Amino acid sequence: MAHAGFEPVETGEFDAVVIGAGLAGLYMLYRLRELGLATIVFETGDGVGGTWYWNRYPGARCDSPSLFYSYSFSPELLQEWSWSSRYPTQAEILSYINHVADRFDLRRDIRFNARVTTAAYDDARRRWVVETERGDRVSAKYCIAAVGCLSAGQAPKIPGLESFRGEWYHTGAWPHEPVELRGKRIGVVGTGSSGVQVIPTVAPLASHLYVFQRTANFSIPARNAPRNEQVERETKAHYAELWKAIRMTKGGLLAPPATAKALDVSEEERQRVYEERWAAGGSGFAGAFTDLLTDTAANDTAADFVRSKIRATVADPVVAEALCPKDHPLGTKRLVLDTDYFETYNRPNVTLVDVRKAPIQEITPTGIRTADAEYELDMIIFATGYNAMTGPLLSIDIRGQGGVQLREKWQAGPRTYLGVSIAGFPNLFTITGPGSPSVLTNMVVAIEQHVEWVADCIDYLEEHHIAAIEPDVAAEDAWVEHVNEKANATLYPLANSWYMGANIPGKPRVFMPYVGGLDVYTVTCNEIAAEGYRGFALTTG
Ligand code: NAP
């Protein structure tokens, strides 16, 4: 049987099947090959890159500094690659990922244009049977979901969209062909990390830009800059120690650690620290004091500081006020980094539309109609986010022992042990799954930690002739409780964020990532492994 591209479909038996060829899937493949396991990777796209393959929207760039938004597993790779700026663009990250795929000859085990539809555990054979949309059907002892945390894009279901005569795009599924923005009346819906990057990039090209804002967001200047050769040289000379240090940070990034509580220092000292972090740029701002994410009064001081910066930047006081976030503590929604975001509202061709005050009612053939006005548009860009963390996993029909569906098991929210394994789903591993630090960290660092832990686990299973591993329900319950306890000790649950599932109508309100820090989490994972996989049932035979 052949699919449309005349590439034969896969029907064989493998040791491992990996779903996804983004940063996680590629490294997983690399590690499984090192173990000598026959591995196949299925990827929806027609190229590698995952997030960075899909997110080609204007202005797309990563918020983690490029020198550390890299794999660390190969010292040679670290030395030979050079990034052109402090924060890497989407295009540059995608060429890096392509370079990695070529350099390590990964492509030969990847099947592209192969969206996985089902993954079902065959109890009798103790194997995963994985099927794709194009007709592949393979079985494997291990199944590793490397599907990403932010890969299930969500365009809101606004009535009338199908009648719109202009063009519309979601940032997470941007076309591969060039999109002409020049001279168009463009509407951007959404002011999260994606919207805040699109808006300043599109504004100089559009004849007019309308920004449809539902929730004002905290944003910190990224202070992007061209590559600094001296910093690069010094980093490359000390990469080994720096990576070691990074893995033992809370968030997988090197930022000057906070030493004091915000309210324990004088007003002058607080301002000095905030100014210093504001000038440095980057997400380190949220780490200015130790208690910003646990104490509302402390958080207010940081939030007030950012609001004062917005008011000082935006010329029109009414627009400035509308741009000041007031309904959630700073950092409880993903802190946004920007380049000239607030400045963009001083342009005469940019209008902020407050859709909290006057909600979007429908999309008409010629634009967007809110409760109090109609906006004529040639293009709508939905920067409206993702069904995060659980969405990509649940878009696949995953069935564990006894045919139990993951969708059923997670009806009230995700339940995992360490975010990497699920009771009732033997030999299934979820890279950066819900219940792990993942999206609260520099993703590449979290990915490497998970992939290495999973590879070591599989190595152990093979060496000890173990047929299946799965967490005990009690261990999973305890982990879920621990994840919740950690989150509830912070201000995170106060925001209607995608971390909480709040952006998806009907999604259970559960804080999904593990907030205890990558450092603590890594130590826990390593201890569990060292104790012969405490909390897991290992079946021989
Ligand atoms: P997001 O953070 O979920 O933001 C979505 C935006 O769309 C929010 O402003 C949301 O408003 C708005 N929205 C959603 N539905 C709407 C509706 N029906 N009407 C009006 N507004 C609506 O999504 P994102 O910006 O794509 O970012 C998602 C995550 O991806 C980020 O938090 C980050 O982790 C990652 N990311 C990172 C980068 C980077 O590194 N620079 C760039 C892009 C994305 P509400 O707030 O009211 O829901």
Coordinates of C-alpha atoms and ligand atoms in Angstrom, one line a residue:
M1 CA 0.0 0.0 0.0
A2 CA 1.3 3.5 -0.8
H3 CA 0.2 6.9 0.3
A4 CA -0.2 10.0 -1.8
G5 CA 3.5 10.7 -1.8
F6 CA 4.2 7.1 -3.0
E7 CA 6.2 6.4 0.2
P8 CA 5.2 3.0 1.5
V9 CA 3.3 3.0 4.7
E10 CA 5.0 1.3 7.7
T11 CA 3.5 -1.9 9.0
G12 CA 6.4 -3.4 10.9
E13 CA 7.4 -4.2 14.5
F14 CA 9.7 -1.8 16.3
D15 CA 11.2 -1.5 19.7
A16 CA 10.0 2.1 20.1
V17 CA 7.7 4.5 18.4
V18 CA 8.1 8.2 19.0
I19 CA 5.3 10.6 18.2
G20 CA 6.6 14.0 17.0
A21 CA 9.8 15.2 15.4
G22 CA 10.3 18.5 17.3
L23 CA 13.1 19.2 19.7
A24 CA 11.8 16.4 22.0
G25 CA 11.2 13.7 19.4
L26 CA 14.5 14.2 17.7
Y27 CA 16.5 13.9 20.8
M28 CA 14.5 10.9 21.9
L29 CA 15.3 9.2 18.6
Y30 CA 18.9 10.0 19.0
R31 CA 19.0 8.4 22.5
L32 CA 17.0 5.3 21.6
R33 CA 19.3 4.7 18.7
E34 CA 22.3 4.9 21.0
L35 CA 20.6 2.1 23.0
G36 CA 20.4 0.1 19.8
L37 CA 16.6 0.1 19.7
A38 CA 14.8 0.0 16.4
T39 CA 12.8 3.2 16.5
I40 CA 10.4 5.0 14.2
V41 CA 9.1 8.5 14.5
F42 CA 5.8 9.8 13.1
E43 CA 5.5 13.5 12.4
T44 CA 2.4 15.4 11.2
G45 CA 4.4 18.1 9.4
D46 CA 6.5 17.6 6.3
G47 CA 9.6 18.6 8.1
V48 CA 11.3 18.5 11.5
G49 CA 10.9 21.2 14.1
G50 CA 7.5 20.8 15.8
T51 CA 6.6 24.2 17.4
W52 CA 9.2 25.9 15.3
Y53 CA 7.9 24.3 12.1
W54 CA 4.4 25.5 12.6
N55 CA 4.9 28.9 14.3
R56 CA 6.1 31.0 11.3
Y57 CA 4.1 34.0 12.2
P58 CA 5.7 37.5 11.7
G59 CA 7.9 38.3 14.6
A60 CA 8.1 34.7 16.0
R61 CA 11.1 34.5 18.2
C62 CA 12.0 32.5 21.4
D63 CA 12.0 34.1 24.8
S64 CA 14.9 31.9 26.1
P65 CA 18.4 33.3 25.2
S66 CA 19.7 31.5 22.1
L67 CA 23.0 30.4 23.7
F68 CA 20.9 28.2 26.0
Y69 CA 18.0 27.4 23.7
S70 CA 20.1 24.7 22.4
Y71 CA 20.7 21.0 22.9
S72 CA 23.5 20.4 25.4
F73 CA 24.0 16.7 24.7
S74 CA 26.7 17.2 22.0
P75 CA 29.7 19.4 23.0
E76 CA 30.7 19.5 19.3
L77 CA 27.3 20.7 18.3
L78 CA 27.5 23.4 21.0
Q79 CA 30.8 24.6 19.7
E80 CA 30.0 24.6 16.0
W81 CA 26.7 26.5 16.1
S82 CA 26.5 30.2 16.2
W83 CA 23.3 32.2 16.9
S84 CA 22.9 35.6 15.4
S85 CA 21.1 37.4 18.2
R86 CA 20.4 37.2 21.9
Y87 CA 17.0 35.7 21.3
P88 CA 16.7 33.3 18.3
T89 CA 14.1 33.9 15.5
Q90 CA 11.8 31.1 14.5
A91 CA 13.7 30.8 11.2
E92 CA 17.0 30.4 12.9
I93 CA 15.7 27.8 15.4
L94 CA 14.2 25.9 12.5
S95 CA 17.5 25.9 10.6
Y96 CA 19.3 24.8 13.8
I97 CA 16.8 21.9 14.2
N98 CA 17.3 20.9 10.6
H99 CA 21.0 21.0 11.1
V100 CA 20.7 18.7 14.1
A101 CA 18.5 16.3 12.1
D102 CA 21.1 16.2 9.3
R103 CA 24.2 16.1 11.5
F104 CA 23.0 13.1 13.4
D105 CA 21.4 11.5 10.4
L106 CA 18.0 11.4 12.1
R107 CA 15.7 11.7 9.1
R108 CA 15.9 8.1 7.9
D109 CA 13.8 7.0 10.9
I110 CA 11.2 9.7 10.6
R111 CA 8.0 9.4 8.6
F112 CA 6.6 12.8 7.7
N113 CA 3.0 13.8 6.8
A114 CA 2.1 11.0 9.2
R115 CA -0.3 12.3 11.9
V116 CA -0.8 9.7 14.6
T117 CA -4.5 9.0 15.2
T118 CA -4.5 6.2 17.6
A119 CA -2.1 4.5 20.0
A120 CA -3.5 1.5 21.7
Y121 CA -1.9 -0.9 24.2
D122 CA -2.4 -4.6 23.3
D123 CA -2.6 -6.3 26.7
A124 CA -1.9 -9.8 25.4
R125 CA 1.2 -8.9 23.4
R126 CA 2.3 -6.1 25.7
R127 CA 2.9 -3.8 22.8
W128 CA 1.7 -0.5 21.6
V129 CA -0.1 -0.4 18.2
V130 CA 0.2 3.0 16.6
E131 CA -1.7 4.1 13.6
T132 CA -1.5 7.2 11.4
E133 CA -3.9 9.1 9.2
R134 CA -2.0 8.1 6.1
G135 CA -2.3 4.3 6.9
D136 CA 0.8 3.3 8.9
R137 CA 0.2 0.7 11.5
V138 CA 3.2 -0.4 13.6
S139 CA 3.7 -2.0 16.9
A140 CA 6.4 -1.3 19.5
K141 CA 7.2 -2.2 23.0
Y142 CA 7.6 1.5 24.0
C143 CA 5.6 4.5 22.9
I144 CA 7.0 7.9 23.6
A145 CA 4.7 10.9 23.0
A146 CA 6.9 13.9 22.1
V147 CA 3.9 15.9 20.9
G148 CA 4.7 19.3 22.5
C149 CA 2.9 21.3 25.1
L150 CA 1.6 24.1 22.8
S151 CA 0.9 22.4 19.5
A152 CA -2.9 22.2 19.5
G153 CA -3.9 25.7 18.2
Q154 CA -7.2 27.2 19.1
A155 CA -9.0 29.7 16.9
P156 CA -12.1 30.8 18.8
K157 CA -15.4 29.7 17.5
I158 CA -16.7 33.1 16.6
P159 CA -19.9 33.1 14.5
G160 CA -19.5 34.1 10.9
L161 CA -15.8 33.2 10.4
E162 CA -16.7 31.1 7.4
S163 CA -18.3 34.1 5.8
F164 CA -15.2 36.3 6.0
R165 CA -14.0 37.3 2.6
G166 CA -10.5 38.3 3.6
E167 CA -7.7 36.1 4.7
W168 CA -7.4 34.7 8.2
Y169 CA -4.6 32.8 10.0
H170 CA -3.8 31.3 13.4
T171 CA -0.3 32.1 14.5
G172 CA 0.4 28.4 15.3
A173 CA -0.5 27.3 11.8
W174 CA 1.0 30.1 9.7
P175 CA 1.3 29.4 6.0
H176 CA 4.6 28.3 4.6
E177 CA 4.2 30.6 1.6
P178 CA 4.8 34.3 2.0
V179 CA 1.8 36.3 3.3
E180 CA 1.5 39.8 2.0
L181 CA 0.8 42.2 4.9
R182 CA 1.7 45.4 3.2
G183 CA -1.1 48.0 2.9
K184 CA -3.7 45.8 4.5
R185 CA -6.2 46.5 7.2
I186 CA -5.3 43.8 9.7
G187 CA -7.0 42.7 12.9
V188 CA -5.0 40.8 15.5
V189 CA -7.1 38.9 18.1
G190 CA -5.1 38.1 21.3
T191 CA -2.3 39.7 23.3
G192 CA -0.4 36.8 24.7
S193 CA 3.2 36.0 23.8
S194 CA 2.3 35.4 20.1
G195 CA 0.2 38.5 19.7
V196 CA 2.7 40.7 21.4
Q197 CA 5.3 39.6 18.9
V198 CA 3.0 39.9 15.9
I199 CA 1.7 43.3 16.7
P200 CA 4.9 45.4 16.5
T201 CA 6.0 43.4 13.4
V202 CA 2.8 43.9 11.5
A203 CA 2.1 47.5 12.5
P204 CA 4.7 49.2 10.2
L205 CA 3.4 47.2 7.2
A206 CA -0.4 47.4 7.7
S207 CA -2.4 50.3 6.4
H208 CA -4.2 50.0 9.7
L209 CA -3.8 47.6 12.6
Y210 CA -6.7 46.8 15.0
V211 CA -5.7 45.0 18.2
F212 CA -8.6 43.1 19.8
Q213 CA -7.6 42.8 23.4
R214 CA -9.6 40.8 25.9
T215 CA -7.0 40.8 28.8
A216 CA -4.2 43.2 29.1
N217 CA -0.9 41.4 29.7
F218 CA 2.3 42.1 31.6
S219 CA 5.2 42.4 29.2
I220 CA 8.8 43.1 29.8
P221 CA 11.3 44.4 27.2
A222 CA 13.2 41.5 25.7
R223 CA 16.2 43.7 24.9
N224 CA 17.1 41.6 22.0
A225 CA 20.5 42.4 20.5
P226 CA 22.9 41.1 17.8
R227 CA 25.2 38.4 19.0
N228 CA 27.9 39.5 21.3
E229 CA 31.1 37.7 20.2
Q230 CA 32.7 38.0 23.6
V231 CA 29.8 36.6 25.4
E232 CA 29.6 33.8 22.9
R233 CA 33.3 33.0 23.3
E234 CA 33.1 33.0 27.1
T235 CA 29.9 30.9 27.1
K236 CA 31.4 28.4 24.7
A237 CA 34.6 28.1 26.9
H238 CA 32.5 27.3 29.9
Y239 CA 29.5 25.5 28.4
A240 CA 30.0 22.3 30.5
E241 CA 29.8 24.1 33.9
L242 CA 27.1 26.4 32.7
W243 CA 24.8 23.6 31.6
K244 CA 25.4 21.8 34.8
A245 CA 24.4 24.9 36.7
I246 CA 21.3 25.5 34.5
R247 CA 20.0 22.0 35.1
M248 CA 19.9 22.9 38.8
T249 CA 18.0 26.1 38.4
K250 CA 14.2 26.5 38.9
G251 CA 13.5 27.5 35.3
G252 CA 16.4 26.2 33.2
L253 CA 17.8 29.7 32.7
L254 CA 20.7 31.5 34.3
A255 CA 19.3 34.7 35.9
P256 CA 20.7 36.5 38.9
P257 CA 18.9 34.8 41.8
A258 CA 16.7 36.9 44.1
T259 CA 18.0 37.2 47.6
A260 CA 15.3 39.2 49.4
K261 CA 11.5 39.4 49.8
A262 CA 10.0 42.4 48.1
L263 CA 8.5 43.9 51.2
D264 CA 11.6 43.3 53.3
V265 CA 13.5 46.0 51.4
S266 CA 12.9 49.8 51.2
E267 CA 10.8 51.3 48.4
E268 CA 14.1 52.8 47.0
E269 CA 15.8 49.4 46.9
R270 CA 12.7 47.8 45.3
Q271 CA 12.7 50.4 42.6
R272 CA 16.4 50.0 42.0
V273 CA 16.1 46.2 41.6
Y274 CA 13.1 46.5 39.3
E275 CA 14.8 49.2 37.2
E276 CA 17.9 47.0 37.0
R277 CA 15.9 44.0 35.8
W278 CA 13.8 46.1 33.4
A279 CA 17.0 47.4 31.9
A280 CA 18.5 44.0 31.6
G281 CA 15.3 42.7 29.9
G282 CA 14.0 39.2 29.8
S283 CA 12.0 36.9 32.0
G284 CA 14.4 37.4 34.9
F285 CA 12.2 40.3 35.9
A286 CA 9.8 37.9 37.6
G287 CA 12.6 36.6 39.8
A288 CA 13.5 40.1 41.2
F289 CA 12.3 39.0 44.7
T290 CA 11.8 35.6 46.2
D291 CA 8.1 36.1 47.0
L292 CA 6.7 37.7 43.9
L293 CA 4.7 34.5 43.0
T294 CA 3.6 33.7 46.5
D295 CA 2.6 37.0 48.1
T296 CA 0.0 39.2 46.6
A297 CA 1.3 42.4 48.3
A298 CA 4.8 41.7 47.0
N299 CA 3.5 41.0 43.6
D300 CA 1.6 44.3 43.6
T301 CA 4.9 46.2 43.9
A302 CA 6.2 44.5 40.7
A303 CA 2.8 44.9 38.9
D304 CA 2.7 48.6 39.9
F305 CA 6.2 49.1 38.5
V306 CA 5.3 47.6 35.1
R307 CA 2.0 49.6 35.0
S308 CA 4.0 52.8 35.6
K309 CA 6.3 51.8 32.7
I310 CA 3.2 51.3 30.4
R311 CA 1.8 54.7 31.4
A312 CA 5.1 56.3 30.8
T313 CA 5.4 54.7 27.3
V314 CA 1.9 55.0 25.8
A315 CA 1.1 58.6 24.9
D316 CA -2.7 58.4 25.0
P317 CA -3.7 58.0 28.7
V318 CA -6.9 56.1 27.9
V319 CA -5.1 53.6 25.7
A320 CA -2.4 53.3 28.4
E321 CA -4.9 52.5 31.1
A322 CA -6.6 49.9 28.9
L323 CA -3.1 48.3 28.4
C324 CA -2.5 48.1 32.1
P325 CA -3.1 44.6 33.4
K326 CA -5.3 44.7 36.5
D327 CA -7.0 41.3 36.8
H328 CA -4.1 38.9 37.6
P329 CA -0.9 39.0 39.5
L330 CA 2.3 39.5 37.4
G331 CA 3.8 36.2 36.2
T332 CA 0.7 34.1 36.8
K333 CA 0.0 34.2 33.1
R334 CA 3.1 33.5 31.1
L335 CA 5.2 36.7 31.4
V336 CA 5.5 38.1 27.9
L337 CA 8.7 39.5 26.5
D338 CA 8.5 42.2 23.8
T339 CA 10.3 44.5 21.4
D340 CA 8.5 47.8 21.2
Y341 CA 5.1 46.4 22.1
F342 CA 3.7 49.3 24.1
E343 CA 5.5 51.8 21.9
T344 CA 3.5 50.4 18.9
Y345 CA 0.3 52.0 20.3
N346 CA 1.8 55.4 19.7
R347 CA 1.6 54.8 16.0
P348 CA -1.2 56.6 14.2
N349 CA -2.2 53.5 12.3
V350 CA -2.7 51.3 15.4
T351 CA -6.0 51.1 17.3
L352 CA -6.6 49.2 20.5
V353 CA -10.0 47.6 20.7
D354 CA -11.1 46.6 24.2
V355 CA -13.2 43.5 23.7
R356 CA -13.6 43.0 27.4
K357 CA -15.8 46.2 27.3
A358 CA -17.4 45.5 24.0
P359 CA -17.0 41.8 23.1
I360 CA -16.6 40.4 19.6
Q361 CA -20.1 39.4 18.5
E362 CA -19.5 38.1 15.0
I363 CA -17.2 38.0 12.0
T364 CA -18.9 39.5 9.0
P365 CA -17.8 39.1 5.4
T366 CA -15.9 42.3 5.7
G367 CA -14.5 42.3 9.2
I368 CA -15.2 42.0 12.9
R369 CA -18.3 43.4 14.7
T370 CA -18.1 44.0 18.4
A371 CA -20.9 45.1 20.7
D372 CA -20.4 48.7 19.8
A373 CA -18.6 49.0 16.4
E374 CA -17.7 47.3 13.2
Y375 CA -14.1 47.1 11.9
E376 CA -13.4 46.6 8.2
L377 CA -10.5 44.2 7.7
D378 CA -8.6 42.5 4.9
M379 CA -6.9 40.0 7.3
I380 CA -7.5 38.6 10.7
I381 CA -4.7 37.1 12.7
F382 CA -5.8 34.9 15.6
A383 CA -3.1 34.9 18.2
T384 CA -5.5 33.1 20.5
G385 CA -3.3 30.4 21.9
Y386 CA -3.5 26.6 22.4
N387 CA -5.3 23.8 24.1
A388 CA -2.1 23.5 26.1
M389 CA -0.4 20.5 27.5
T390 CA -3.3 18.0 27.5
G391 CA -4.6 19.1 24.0
P392 CA -1.9 17.5 21.9
L393 CA -2.0 14.2 23.8
L394 CA -5.8 14.0 23.8
S395 CA -6.0 14.8 20.1
I396 CA -4.7 11.2 19.7
D397 CA -7.0 8.3 20.7
I398 CA -4.7 6.8 23.3
R399 CA -5.9 3.6 24.9
G400 CA -4.2 1.8 27.8
Q401 CA -4.8 -1.5 29.5
G402 CA -8.3 -2.9 29.0
G403 CA -8.9 -0.4 26.3
V404 CA -9.3 2.5 28.8
Q405 CA -9.1 5.8 26.9
L406 CA -6.8 8.5 28.2
R407 CA -9.6 11.0 27.4
E408 CA -11.8 9.2 29.9
K409 CA -9.1 8.9 32.5
W410 CA -8.3 12.7 32.2
Q411 CA -11.9 13.9 32.1
A412 CA -11.4 15.8 35.4
G413 CA -7.9 16.9 34.5
P414 CA -4.6 15.2 33.8
R415 CA -3.2 12.6 36.1
T416 CA 0.4 11.5 35.8
Y417 CA 3.3 10.3 37.8
L418 CA 6.1 12.8 37.3
G419 CA 4.4 14.1 34.2
V420 CA 6.2 11.3 32.3
S421 CA 4.1 8.2 32.9
I422 CA 0.4 7.3 33.5
A423 CA -1.1 4.5 35.5
G424 CA -2.9 2.1 33.3
F425 CA -0.7 3.0 30.3
P426 CA 2.4 0.7 30.5
N427 CA 5.5 1.7 28.6
L428 CA 4.0 5.0 27.5
F429 CA 6.2 8.0 28.2
T430 CA 5.1 11.6 27.8
I431 CA 7.9 14.1 27.2
T432 CA 7.3 17.3 29.2
G433 CA 3.8 16.0 30.0
P434 CA 1.4 17.7 32.5
G435 CA 2.7 17.4 36.0
S436 CA 6.3 18.1 35.0
P437 CA 8.0 21.6 35.0
S438 CA 7.9 21.8 31.2
V439 CA 6.3 25.1 30.2
L440 CA 7.6 26.9 33.4
T441 CA 11.1 26.4 32.2
N442 CA 13.4 26.8 29.2
M443 CA 11.8 24.0 27.2
V444 CA 15.0 22.5 25.8
V445 CA 16.4 21.9 29.2
A446 CA 13.2 20.3 30.4
I447 CA 13.1 18.2 27.2
E448 CA 16.7 17.0 27.7
Q449 CA 16.0 16.0 31.3
H450 CA 12.9 14.0 30.4
V451 CA 14.4 12.3 27.3
E452 CA 17.5 11.3 29.3
W453 CA 15.4 10.0 32.2
V454 CA 13.2 8.0 29.8
A455 CA 16.2 6.6 27.9
D456 CA 17.9 5.6 31.1
C457 CA 14.7 3.9 32.2
I458 CA 14.3 2.0 29.0
D459 CA 17.9 1.0 29.2
Y460 CA 17.2 -0.4 32.7
L461 CA 14.1 -2.2 31.6
E462 CA 16.0 -3.9 28.7
E463 CA 18.9 -4.8 30.9
H464 CA 16.7 -6.4 33.5
H465 CA 14.4 -8.1 31.0
I466 CA 11.4 -6.2 32.2
A467 CA 8.4 -6.4 29.9
A468 CA 6.4 -3.4 31.2
I469 CA 6.7 -0.5 33.6
E470 CA 3.8 1.6 34.8
P471 CA 3.2 3.8 37.8
D472 CA 1.2 2.6 40.8
V473 CA -2.1 4.4 41.2
A474 CA -1.1 5.4 44.7
A475 CA 2.1 6.9 43.5
E476 CA 0.3 8.8 40.7
D477 CA -2.4 10.0 43.2
A478 CA 0.4 11.3 45.5
W479 CA 2.2 13.0 42.7
V480 CA -1.0 14.7 41.5
E481 CA -1.7 15.9 45.0
H482 CA 1.9 17.2 45.4
V483 CA 1.6 19.1 42.0
N484 CA -1.6 20.7 43.2
E485 CA -0.3 21.5 46.7
K486 CA 2.7 23.2 45.1
A487 CA 0.5 25.2 42.8
N488 CA -1.9 26.2 45.5
A489 CA 0.9 27.6 47.6
T490 CA 1.5 30.2 44.8
L491 CA -0.5 32.9 43.1
Y492 CA -0.7 31.0 39.8
P493 CA -4.3 29.7 40.4
L494 CA -5.6 33.3 40.6
A495 CA -5.2 33.8 36.9
N496 CA -7.4 32.6 34.1
S497 CA -4.4 31.3 32.3
W498 CA -3.8 28.4 29.9
Y499 CA -1.7 26.9 32.7
M500 CA -5.1 26.5 34.4
G501 CA -6.9 25.3 31.2
A502 CA -9.0 28.5 31.6
N503 CA -8.7 29.5 27.9
I504 CA -10.6 26.5 26.7
P505 CA -14.3 26.5 27.3
G506 CA -15.3 23.4 29.4
K507 CA -11.7 22.4 30.2
P508 CA -11.2 21.3 33.8
R509 CA -9.6 24.1 35.9
V510 CA -6.4 22.4 37.0
F511 CA -2.9 23.9 37.2
M512 CA -1.1 21.6 34.8
P513 CA 2.7 22.1 35.1
Y514 CA 4.8 21.3 38.2
V515 CA 5.8 24.5 39.9
G516 CA 8.3 23.1 42.3
G517 CA 11.2 23.9 40.1
L518 CA 13.3 21.9 37.6
D519 CA 16.1 21.5 40.2
V520 CA 13.9 19.8 42.8
Y521 CA 12.0 17.9 40.1
T522 CA 15.2 16.5 38.6
V523 CA 16.5 15.4 41.9
T524 CA 13.2 13.6 42.6
C525 CA 13.2 11.9 39.3
N526 CA 16.8 10.7 39.8
E527 CA 16.1 9.4 43.3
I528 CA 13.1 7.5 42.1
A529 CA 15.2 5.9 39.3
A530 CA 18.1 5.1 41.7
E531 CA 15.6 3.3 44.0
G532 CA 14.8 0.9 41.3
Y533 CA 11.9 3.1 40.0
R534 CA 10.0 3.7 43.3
G535 CA 6.3 4.1 42.7
F536 CA 6.3 2.0 39.5
A537 CA 5.3 -1.6 38.9
L538 CA 7.8 -3.5 36.9
T539 CA 6.6 -6.7 35.2
T540 CA 9.0 -9.3 34.0
G541 CA 8.5 -12.0 31.4
Ligands
NAP1 P1 -2.1 32.8 24.9 O1 -1.0 33.2 25.8 O2 -3.0 31.8 25.3 O3 -2.8 34.1 24.5 C1 -4.0 34.1 23.7 C2 -4.5 35.5 23.7 O4 -5.7 35.4 22.9 C3 -4.9 36.0 25.0 O5 -4.7 37.4 25.0 C4 -6.4 35.7 25.1 O6 -7.2 36.5 25.9 C5 -6.8 35.9 23.6 N1 -8.0 35.3 23.2 C6 -8.3 33.9 23.2 N2 -9.5 33.7 22.8 C7 -10.1 34.9 22.6 C8 -11.3 35.3 22.1 N3 -12.3 34.5 21.8 N4 -11.6 36.7 22.0 C9 -10.6 37.5 22.3 N5 -9.4 37.2 22.7 C10 -9.1 35.9 22.8 O7 -1.5 32.2 23.5 P2 -0.1 32.6 22.8 O8 0.1 34.0 22.8 O9 -0.1 31.9 21.5 O10 1.0 32.0 23.7 C11 0.9 30.7 24.2 C12 2.2 30.3 24.9 O11 3.1 29.9 23.9 C13 2.9 31.4 25.6 O12 2.4 31.6 26.9 C14 4.3 30.8 25.6 O13 4.5 29.8 26.6 C15 4.4 30.2 24.2 N6 4.9 31.2 23.3 C16 6.2 31.7 23.5 C17 6.7 32.6 22.7 C18 8.1 33.1 23.0 O14 8.9 32.4 23.5 N7 8.3 34.4 22.7 C19 6.0 33.2 21.6 C20 4.7 32.7 21.4 C21 4.2 31.7 22.3 P3 -7.4 36.1 27.5 O15 -6.1 36.3 28.1 O16 -8.5 36.9 27.9 O17 -7.7 34.6 27.5

